[in-house]
């Protein structure tokens, strides 16, 4: 399966421009599945709730998801994209999954990072997986990576590829994904943004280096720190089904949950 991470500088409060930038990068090269950054249409650094009222969209009826559905339908592709979602009284830091058949589902970020907690409600639904062609996709968003339970949950559900829309700030994730993938024997596609959100009172720099990581922990491809790019790789995703480490060890059946303290 040809998987592509879309990396660019998402401009704060410029949803149409951000959508156009993402689509033009995606039009450069055909892929089965495109992963876009977290909050790719709105930008990241909100400074008050009114901004979310203006920028968050209903899922799946908002303009951005509709445009992604059109692209997916026209190109016969899947897309996982980070979206600021408005639902009733709540805002969620979400990722939608659409494919050529239309809207497939939404994941609402479970582990909110830093000031996200001021505006967003944490996702209240457990991790889940979606079938896409002959593989299973899991979705987590950015800071979810720091909790090993996120990818473990998705791997135990049968995910072959972890789709990982991101706006990474800390410098650790890309290297940590080596271990996350190795300890779960799954592929991961981390689509990170570049650039800076500068809101006068506060500013954040993002780390770029979008990355596709293999189930043996190999970094298959990594983008630059500061250039927009489409990071494309053909992935033998079925390889993630093999959890055998050697003749005597199997990653999942060798687990001893009776001896773990998880609460
Ligand atoms: C993050 O979760 N956007 C750091």
PDB file of C-alpha atoms and ligand atoms in Angstrom:
ATOM      1  CA  UNK A   1       0.000   0.000   0.000  1.00  0.00           C
ATOM      2  CA  UNK A   2       1.366   3.385  -0.996  1.00  0.00           C
ATOM      3  CA  UNK A   3       1.199   5.661   2.072  1.00  0.00           C
ATOM      4  CA  UNK A   4       1.947   9.396   2.068  1.00  0.00           C
ATOM      5  CA  UNK A   5       2.524  11.847   4.930  1.00  0.00           C
ATOM      6  CA  UNK A   6       1.674  15.440   4.058  1.00  0.00           C
ATOM      7  CA  UNK A   7       3.998  17.946   5.769  1.00  0.00           C
ATOM      8  CA  UNK A   8       3.532  21.721   5.538  1.00  0.00           C
ATOM      9  CA  UNK A   9       3.288  24.954   7.530  1.00  0.00           C
ATOM     10  CA  UNK A  10      -0.375  25.119   8.563  1.00  0.00           C
ATOM     11  CA  UNK A  11      -1.298  28.822   8.804  1.00  0.00           C
ATOM     12  CA  UNK A  12      -3.344  29.824  11.839  1.00  0.00           C
ATOM     13  CA  UNK A  13      -6.999  30.668  11.000  1.00  0.00           C
ATOM     14  CA  UNK A  14      -6.534  30.155   7.246  1.00  0.00           C
ATOM     15  CA  UNK A  15      -8.600  27.011   6.630  1.00  0.00           C
ATOM     16  CA  UNK A  16      -9.076  27.547   2.882  1.00  0.00           C
ATOM     17  CA  UNK A  17      -5.388  28.224   2.269  1.00  0.00           C
ATOM     18  CA  UNK A  18      -4.374  25.201   4.377  1.00  0.00           C
ATOM     19  CA  UNK A  19      -6.788  22.945   2.537  1.00  0.00           C
ATOM     20  CA  UNK A  20      -5.493  24.208  -0.823  1.00  0.00           C
ATOM     21  CA  UNK A  21      -1.857  23.632   0.240  1.00  0.00           C
ATOM     22  CA  UNK A  22      -2.604  20.101   1.434  1.00  0.00           C
ATOM     23  CA  UNK A  23      -4.552  19.184  -1.701  1.00  0.00           C
ATOM     24  CA  UNK A  24      -1.879  20.569  -4.022  1.00  0.00           C
ATOM     25  CA  UNK A  25       0.805  18.494  -2.263  1.00  0.00           C
ATOM     26  CA  UNK A  26      -1.454  15.426  -2.497  1.00  0.00           C
ATOM     27  CA  UNK A  27      -2.097  16.028  -6.193  1.00  0.00           C
ATOM     28  CA  UNK A  28       1.656  15.772  -6.837  1.00  0.00           C
ATOM     29  CA  UNK A  29       1.726  12.041  -6.291  1.00  0.00           C
ATOM     30  CA  UNK A  30      -0.890   9.307  -6.138  1.00  0.00           C
ATOM     31  CA  UNK A  31      -1.110   7.306  -2.915  1.00  0.00           C
ATOM     32  CA  UNK A  32      -3.565   4.797  -1.505  1.00  0.00           C
ATOM     33  CA  UNK A  33      -3.621   6.609   1.828  1.00  0.00           C
ATOM     34  CA  UNK A  34      -2.682  10.174   2.772  1.00  0.00           C
ATOM     35  CA  UNK A  35      -2.056  11.253   6.379  1.00  0.00           C
ATOM     36  CA  UNK A  36      -2.354  14.990   7.125  1.00  0.00           C
ATOM     37  CA  UNK A  37      -1.138  16.827  10.258  1.00  0.00           C
ATOM     38  CA  UNK A  38      -3.127  17.434  13.437  1.00  0.00           C
ATOM     39  CA  UNK A  39      -5.511  20.455  13.175  1.00  0.00           C
ATOM     40  CA  UNK A  40      -4.296  20.912   9.611  1.00  0.00           C
ATOM     41  CA  UNK A  41      -7.068  23.287   8.521  1.00  0.00           C
ATOM     42  CA  UNK A  42      -7.258  25.571  11.580  1.00  0.00           C
ATOM     43  CA  UNK A  43      -3.686  25.854  12.845  1.00  0.00           C
ATOM     44  CA  UNK A  44      -2.716  24.828  16.365  1.00  0.00           C
ATOM     45  CA  UNK A  45      -2.228  27.643  18.848  1.00  0.00           C
ATOM     46  CA  UNK A  46      -5.627  28.923  19.941  1.00  0.00           C
ATOM     47  CA  UNK A  47      -5.601  31.773  22.468  1.00  0.00           C
ATOM     48  CA  UNK A  48      -9.305  31.921  23.269  1.00  0.00           C
ATOM     49  CA  UNK A  49     -12.413  29.831  22.861  1.00  0.00           C
ATOM     50  CA  UNK A  50     -14.004  32.256  20.416  1.00  0.00           C
ATOM     51  CA  UNK A  51     -11.368  31.257  17.870  1.00  0.00           C
ATOM     52  CA  UNK A  52     -12.522  27.660  18.142  1.00  0.00           C
ATOM     53  CA  UNK A  53     -16.149  28.747  17.660  1.00  0.00           C
ATOM     54  CA  UNK A  54     -15.023  30.306  14.400  1.00  0.00           C
ATOM     55  CA  UNK A  55     -12.675  27.585  13.139  1.00  0.00           C
ATOM     56  CA  UNK A  56     -13.978  24.239  14.417  1.00  0.00           C
ATOM     57  CA  UNK A  57     -16.276  22.341  12.054  1.00  0.00           C
ATOM     58  CA  UNK A  58     -18.981  19.732  12.450  1.00  0.00           C
ATOM     59  CA  UNK A  59     -17.898  16.226  11.421  1.00  0.00           C
ATOM     60  CA  UNK A  60     -18.616  15.019   8.787  1.00  0.00           C
ATOM     61  CA  UNK A  61     -20.738  17.912   7.454  1.00  0.00           C
ATOM     62  CA  UNK A  62     -18.127  20.696   7.672  1.00  0.00           C
ATOM     63  CA  UNK A  63     -16.527  22.147   4.545  1.00  0.00           C
ATOM     64  CA  UNK A  64     -13.086  20.668   5.183  1.00  0.00           C
ATOM     65  CA  UNK A  65     -14.247  17.062   5.594  1.00  0.00           C
ATOM     66  CA  UNK A  66     -16.504  17.466   2.557  1.00  0.00           C
ATOM     67  CA  UNK A  67     -13.532  18.626   0.468  1.00  0.00           C
ATOM     68  CA  UNK A  68     -11.440  15.685   1.690  1.00  0.00           C
ATOM     69  CA  UNK A  69     -14.269  13.307   0.793  1.00  0.00           C
ATOM     70  CA  UNK A  70     -14.388  14.809  -2.731  1.00  0.00           C
ATOM     71  CA  UNK A  71     -10.635  14.296  -3.173  1.00  0.00           C
ATOM     72  CA  UNK A  72     -10.835  10.724  -1.839  1.00  0.00           C
ATOM     73  CA  UNK A  73     -13.746   9.901  -4.157  1.00  0.00           C
ATOM     74  CA  UNK A  74     -12.086  11.406  -7.231  1.00  0.00           C
ATOM     75  CA  UNK A  75      -8.706   9.783  -6.582  1.00  0.00           C
ATOM     76  CA  UNK A  76      -9.776   6.453  -5.095  1.00  0.00           C
ATOM     77  CA  UNK A  77      -7.753   7.125  -1.942  1.00  0.00           C
ATOM     78  CA  UNK A  78      -8.099   7.104   1.820  1.00  0.00           C
ATOM     79  CA  UNK A  79      -7.280  10.175   3.934  1.00  0.00           C
ATOM     80  CA  UNK A  80      -6.664  10.540   7.672  1.00  0.00           C
ATOM     81  CA  UNK A  81      -6.625  14.210   8.689  1.00  0.00           C
ATOM     82  CA  UNK A  82      -6.502  16.185  11.926  1.00  0.00           C
ATOM     83  CA  UNK A  83      -9.531  18.454  12.361  1.00  0.00           C
ATOM     84  CA  UNK A  84     -10.821  20.882  15.009  1.00  0.00           C
ATOM     85  CA  UNK A  85     -14.274  19.385  15.554  1.00  0.00           C
ATOM     86  CA  UNK A  86     -17.348  21.148  16.900  1.00  0.00           C
ATOM     87  CA  UNK A  87     -19.983  18.830  18.398  1.00  0.00           C
ATOM     88  CA  UNK A  88     -22.813  20.369  20.411  1.00  0.00           C
ATOM     89  CA  UNK A  89     -21.233  22.348  23.257  1.00  0.00           C
ATOM     90  CA  UNK A  90     -17.866  20.622  22.881  1.00  0.00           C
ATOM     91  CA  UNK A  91     -14.725  20.997  20.800  1.00  0.00           C
ATOM     92  CA  UNK A  92     -12.532  17.998  20.056  1.00  0.00           C
ATOM     93  CA  UNK A  93      -9.038  17.664  18.636  1.00  0.00           C
ATOM     94  CA  UNK A  94     -10.064  14.965  16.162  1.00  0.00           C
ATOM     95  CA  UNK A  95      -8.870  12.991  13.170  1.00  0.00           C
ATOM     96  CA  UNK A  96     -11.287  11.940  10.450  1.00  0.00           C
ATOM     97  CA  UNK A  97     -10.916   8.959   8.170  1.00  0.00           C
ATOM     98  CA  UNK A  98     -12.510   9.190   4.721  1.00  0.00           C
ATOM     99  CA  UNK A  99     -12.098   6.996   1.666  1.00  0.00           C
ATOM    100  CA  UNK A 100     -13.583   6.644  -1.817  1.00  0.00           C
ATOM    101  CA  UNK A 101     -16.881   5.490  -0.246  1.00  0.00           C
ATOM    102  CA  UNK A 102     -17.157   8.641   1.902  1.00  0.00           C
ATOM    103  CA  UNK A 103     -16.852   9.321   5.628  1.00  0.00           C
ATOM    104  CA  UNK A 104     -15.633   6.282   7.589  1.00  0.00           C
ATOM    105  CA  UNK A 105     -15.165   7.589  11.119  1.00  0.00           C
ATOM    106  CA  UNK A 106     -13.601   9.964  13.600  1.00  0.00           C
ATOM    107  CA  UNK A 107     -11.105   9.566  16.450  1.00  0.00           C
ATOM    108  CA  UNK A 108     -11.135  12.218  19.194  1.00  0.00           C
ATOM    109  CA  UNK A 109      -7.719  12.764  20.822  1.00  0.00           C
ATOM    110  CA  UNK A 110      -7.642  11.036  24.192  1.00  0.00           C
ATOM    111  CA  UNK A 111      -4.472  12.575  25.658  1.00  0.00           C
ATOM    112  CA  UNK A 112      -4.592  16.362  25.310  1.00  0.00           C
ATOM    113  CA  UNK A 113      -1.287  18.260  25.380  1.00  0.00           C
ATOM    114  CA  UNK A 114      -0.567  21.407  27.381  1.00  0.00           C
ATOM    115  CA  UNK A 115      -2.986  24.303  26.600  1.00  0.00           C
ATOM    116  CA  UNK A 116      -5.165  22.069  24.431  1.00  0.00           C
ATOM    117  CA  UNK A 117      -6.752  21.258  27.795  1.00  0.00           C
ATOM    118  CA  UNK A 118      -8.079  24.830  27.993  1.00  0.00           C
ATOM    119  CA  UNK A 119     -10.263  24.502  24.902  1.00  0.00           C
ATOM    120  CA  UNK A 120     -10.760  20.899  23.882  1.00  0.00           C
ATOM    121  CA  UNK A 121     -12.683  18.116  25.578  1.00  0.00           C
ATOM    122  CA  UNK A 122     -10.723  14.832  25.750  1.00  0.00           C
ATOM    123  CA  UNK A 123     -12.009  12.033  23.556  1.00  0.00           C
ATOM    124  CA  UNK A 124     -14.373   9.775  25.477  1.00  0.00           C
ATOM    125  CA  UNK A 125     -14.380   6.771  23.131  1.00  0.00           C
ATOM    126  CA  UNK A 126     -11.770   3.990  23.290  1.00  0.00           C
ATOM    127  CA  UNK A 127      -9.181   3.486  20.560  1.00  0.00           C
ATOM    128  CA  UNK A 128     -10.577   1.624  17.568  1.00  0.00           C
ATOM    129  CA  UNK A 129      -9.423   0.343  14.192  1.00  0.00           C
ATOM    130  CA  UNK A 130     -10.846   0.659  10.696  1.00  0.00           C
ATOM    131  CA  UNK A 131     -10.451  -1.771   7.819  1.00  0.00           C
ATOM    132  CA  UNK A 132      -9.140  -0.229   4.621  1.00  0.00           C
ATOM    133  CA  UNK A 133      -8.708  -2.524   1.633  1.00  0.00           C
ATOM    134  CA  UNK A 134      -7.025  -5.599   3.123  1.00  0.00           C
ATOM    135  CA  UNK A 135      -5.446  -3.967   6.189  1.00  0.00           C
ATOM    136  CA  UNK A 136      -6.427  -2.422   9.529  1.00  0.00           C
ATOM    137  CA  UNK A 137      -5.750   1.208  10.329  1.00  0.00           C
ATOM    138  CA  UNK A 138      -5.401   2.606  13.838  1.00  0.00           C
ATOM    139  CA  UNK A 139      -5.436   6.336  14.558  1.00  0.00           C
ATOM    140  CA  UNK A 140      -3.773   8.288  17.342  1.00  0.00           C
ATOM    141  CA  UNK A 141      -2.995  12.012  17.453  1.00  0.00           C
ATOM    142  CA  UNK A 142       0.378  13.560  18.311  1.00  0.00           C
ATOM    143  CA  UNK A 143       0.945  13.454  22.115  1.00  0.00           C
ATOM    144  CA  UNK A 144      -0.944  10.139  22.340  1.00  0.00           C
ATOM    145  CA  UNK A 145       2.427   8.621  21.399  1.00  0.00           C
ATOM    146  CA  UNK A 146       3.949   9.282  24.848  1.00  0.00           C
ATOM    147  CA  UNK A 147       1.519   6.819  26.427  1.00  0.00           C
ATOM    148  CA  UNK A 148       2.627   3.331  25.328  1.00  0.00           C
ATOM    149  CA  UNK A 149      -0.934   2.169  26.011  1.00  0.00           C
ATOM    150  CA  UNK A 150      -2.162   4.069  22.928  1.00  0.00           C
ATOM    151  CA  UNK A 151      -0.237   2.068  20.346  1.00  0.00           C
ATOM    152  CA  UNK A 152      -0.449  -1.118  22.404  1.00  0.00           C
ATOM    153  CA  UNK A 153      -4.250  -0.838  22.442  1.00  0.00           C
ATOM    154  CA  UNK A 154      -4.358  -0.303  18.686  1.00  0.00           C
ATOM    155  CA  UNK A 155      -1.910  -3.145  18.036  1.00  0.00           C
ATOM    156  CA  UNK A 156      -3.872  -5.542  20.244  1.00  0.00           C
ATOM    157  CA  UNK A 157      -7.005  -4.617  18.288  1.00  0.00           C
ATOM    158  CA  UNK A 158      -5.160  -5.707  15.141  1.00  0.00           C
ATOM    159  CA  UNK A 159      -3.855  -2.451  13.651  1.00  0.00           C
ATOM    160  CA  UNK A 160      -1.278  -2.926  10.890  1.00  0.00           C
ATOM    161  CA  UNK A 161      -0.576   0.771  10.377  1.00  0.00           C
ATOM    162  CA  UNK A 162      -0.847   3.542  12.975  1.00  0.00           C
ATOM    163  CA  UNK A 163      -1.902   6.781  11.294  1.00  0.00           C
ATOM    164  CA  UNK A 164      -0.478   9.601  13.398  1.00  0.00           C
ATOM    165  CA  UNK A 165      -1.508  13.182  12.550  1.00  0.00           C
ATOM    166  CA  UNK A 166       0.788  15.433  14.584  1.00  0.00           C
ATOM    167  CA  UNK A 167       1.843  18.954  15.527  1.00  0.00           C
ATOM    168  CA  UNK A 168       4.929  17.870  17.452  1.00  0.00           C
ATOM    169  CA  UNK A 169       6.605  20.327  19.790  1.00  0.00           C
ATOM    170  CA  UNK A 170       8.889  18.163  21.957  1.00  0.00           C
ATOM    171  CA  UNK A 171      11.962  16.689  20.229  1.00  0.00           C
ATOM    172  CA  UNK A 172      11.445  13.051  21.230  1.00  0.00           C
ATOM    173  CA  UNK A 173       8.648  11.498  19.217  1.00  0.00           C
ATOM    174  CA  UNK A 174      10.315  10.647  15.915  1.00  0.00           C
ATOM    175  CA  UNK A 175      13.049   8.623  17.654  1.00  0.00           C
ATOM    176  CA  UNK A 176      10.594   7.146  20.155  1.00  0.00           C
ATOM    177  CA  UNK A 177       8.468   5.797  17.305  1.00  0.00           C
ATOM    178  CA  UNK A 178      11.290   3.338  16.616  1.00  0.00           C
ATOM    179  CA  UNK A 179      10.555   1.662  19.956  1.00  0.00           C
ATOM    180  CA  UNK A 180       6.781   2.103  19.730  1.00  0.00           C
ATOM    181  CA  UNK A 181       6.760   0.283  16.376  1.00  0.00           C
ATOM    182  CA  UNK A 182       9.236  -2.372  17.467  1.00  0.00           C
ATOM    183  CA  UNK A 183       7.416  -3.181  20.715  1.00  0.00           C
ATOM    184  CA  UNK A 184       4.157  -3.617  18.790  1.00  0.00           C
ATOM    185  CA  UNK A 185       5.485  -4.830  15.425  1.00  0.00           C
ATOM    186  CA  UNK A 186       3.376  -2.340  13.501  1.00  0.00           C
ATOM    187  CA  UNK A 187       4.004   0.324  10.872  1.00  0.00           C
ATOM    188  CA  UNK A 188       3.420   3.981  11.748  1.00  0.00           C
ATOM    189  CA  UNK A 189       3.032   7.093   9.608  1.00  0.00           C
ATOM    190  CA  UNK A 190       3.619  10.295  11.583  1.00  0.00           C
ATOM    191  CA  UNK A 191       2.513  13.350   9.566  1.00  0.00           C
ATOM    192  CA  UNK A 192       3.940  16.371  11.344  1.00  0.00           C
ATOM    193  CA  UNK A 193       3.772  20.061  10.503  1.00  0.00           C
ATOM    194  CA  UNK A 194       6.585  22.560  10.111  1.00  0.00           C
ATOM    195  CA  UNK A 195       6.826  26.272  10.943  1.00  0.00           C
ATOM    196  CA  UNK A 196       5.700  28.373  13.867  1.00  0.00           C
ATOM    197  CA  UNK A 197       2.385  29.516  15.284  1.00  0.00           C
ATOM    198  CA  UNK A 198       3.111  33.018  16.602  1.00  0.00           C
ATOM    199  CA  UNK A 199       0.107  34.506  18.377  1.00  0.00           C
ATOM    200  CA  UNK A 200       1.919  37.518  19.942  1.00  0.00           C
ATOM    201  CA  UNK A 201       1.236  36.438  23.544  1.00  0.00           C
ATOM    202  CA  UNK A 202       2.628  32.976  22.875  1.00  0.00           C
ATOM    203  CA  UNK A 203       4.467  31.156  20.083  1.00  0.00           C
ATOM    204  CA  UNK A 204       5.316  27.531  19.319  1.00  0.00           C
ATOM    205  CA  UNK A 205       7.748  25.963  16.857  1.00  0.00           C
ATOM    206  CA  UNK A 206       6.974  22.612  15.277  1.00  0.00           C
ATOM    207  CA  UNK A 207       9.561  19.966  14.545  1.00  0.00           C
ATOM    208  CA  UNK A 208       8.731  18.643  11.043  1.00  0.00           C
ATOM    209  CA  UNK A 209      10.576  15.403  10.257  1.00  0.00           C
ATOM    210  CA  UNK A 210       7.434  13.488   9.395  1.00  0.00           C
ATOM    211  CA  UNK A 211       8.336   9.833   9.470  1.00  0.00           C
ATOM    212  CA  UNK A 212       7.251   6.393   8.332  1.00  0.00           C
ATOM    213  CA  UNK A 213       8.518   3.675  10.667  1.00  0.00           C
ATOM    214  CA  UNK A 214       8.560  -0.092  10.102  1.00  0.00           C
ATOM    215  CA  UNK A 215       7.616  -2.972  12.437  1.00  0.00           C
ATOM    216  CA  UNK A 216      11.304  -3.783  12.976  1.00  0.00           C
ATOM    217  CA  UNK A 217      11.888  -0.235  14.219  1.00  0.00           C
ATOM    218  CA  UNK A 218      13.527   0.926  11.010  1.00  0.00           C
ATOM    219  CA  UNK A 219      12.996   4.540   9.968  1.00  0.00           C
ATOM    220  CA  UNK A 220      11.866   3.901   6.402  1.00  0.00           C
ATOM    221  CA  UNK A 221      11.740   7.555   5.444  1.00  0.00           C
ATOM    222  CA  UNK A 222      11.935  10.882   7.272  1.00  0.00           C
ATOM    223  CA  UNK A 223      11.198  14.391   5.966  1.00  0.00           C
ATOM    224  CA  UNK A 224      13.245  17.529   6.655  1.00  0.00           C
ATOM    225  CA  UNK A 225      12.747  19.816   9.662  1.00  0.00           C
ATOM    226  CA  UNK A 226      11.512  22.779   7.693  1.00  0.00           C
ATOM    227  CA  UNK A 227      10.429  21.989   4.125  1.00  0.00           C
ATOM    228  CA  UNK A 228       6.908  21.237   2.914  1.00  0.00           C
ATOM    229  CA  UNK A 229       6.841  17.741   1.460  1.00  0.00           C
ATOM    230  CA  UNK A 230       4.899  14.650   0.568  1.00  0.00           C
ATOM    231  CA  UNK A 231       6.669  11.683   2.146  1.00  0.00           C
ATOM    232  CA  UNK A 232       5.686   8.596   0.155  1.00  0.00           C
ATOM    233  CA  UNK A 233       6.498   4.950   0.769  1.00  0.00           C
ATOM    234  CA  UNK A 234       5.188   1.592  -0.472  1.00  0.00           C
ATOM    235  CA  UNK A 235       4.510  -0.477   2.650  1.00  0.00           C
ATOM    236  CA  UNK A 236       4.104  -4.262   2.915  1.00  0.00           C
ATOM    237  CA  UNK A 237       1.554  -3.746   5.690  1.00  0.00           C
ATOM    238  CA  UNK A 238       0.722  -7.447   5.998  1.00  0.00           C
ATOM    239  CA  UNK A 239       4.166  -7.899   7.595  1.00  0.00           C
ATOM    240  CA  UNK A 240       2.723  -6.313  10.734  1.00  0.00           C
ATOM    241  CA  UNK A 241       0.660  -9.490  11.245  1.00  0.00           C
ATOM    242  CA  UNK A 242       3.773 -11.483  12.131  1.00  0.00           C
ATOM    243  CA  UNK A 243       4.306 -11.079  15.877  1.00  0.00           C
ATOM    244  CA  UNK A 244       6.768 -13.959  16.125  1.00  0.00           C
ATOM    245  CA  UNK A 245      10.129 -12.743  17.505  1.00  0.00           C
ATOM    246  CA  UNK A 246      11.919 -16.103  17.340  1.00  0.00           C
ATOM    247  CA  UNK A 247      10.971 -19.766  17.590  1.00  0.00           C
ATOM    248  CA  UNK A 248       9.998 -19.406  21.262  1.00  0.00           C
ATOM    249  CA  UNK A 249       8.720 -15.849  21.628  1.00  0.00           C
ATOM    250  CA  UNK A 250       5.548 -14.292  20.300  1.00  0.00           C
ATOM    251  CA  UNK A 251       5.046 -10.629  21.099  1.00  0.00           C
ATOM    252  CA  UNK A 252       1.389 -10.857  22.104  1.00  0.00           C
ATOM    253  CA  UNK A 253       0.910 -14.388  23.424  1.00  0.00           C
ATOM    254  CA  UNK A 254       4.022 -14.043  25.619  1.00  0.00           C
ATOM    255  CA  UNK A 255       2.490 -11.094  27.473  1.00  0.00           C
ATOM    256  CA  UNK A 256       1.750 -11.744  31.187  1.00  0.00           C
ATOM    257  CA  UNK A 257      -1.096  -9.322  31.933  1.00  0.00           C
ATOM    258  CA  UNK A 258      -1.770 -10.981  35.316  1.00  0.00           C
ATOM    259  CA  UNK A 259       1.547  -9.552  36.509  1.00  0.00           C
ATOM    260  CA  UNK A 260       1.201  -6.020  35.152  1.00  0.00           C
ATOM    261  CA  UNK A 261      -0.053  -3.001  37.107  1.00  0.00           C
ATOM    262  CA  UNK A 262      -1.812  -0.755  34.624  1.00  0.00           C
ATOM    263  CA  UNK A 263      -3.995   1.300  37.002  1.00  0.00           C
TER     264      UNK A 263
HETATM  265  C1  LIG B   1       0.750  17.753  20.562  1.00  0.00           C
HETATM  266  O1  LIG B   1       0.102  16.804  21.013  1.00  0.00           O
HETATM  267  N1  LIG B   1       0.272  18.513  19.605  1.00  0.00           N
HETATM  268  C2  LIG B   1       2.098  18.047  21.052  1.00  0.00           C
END
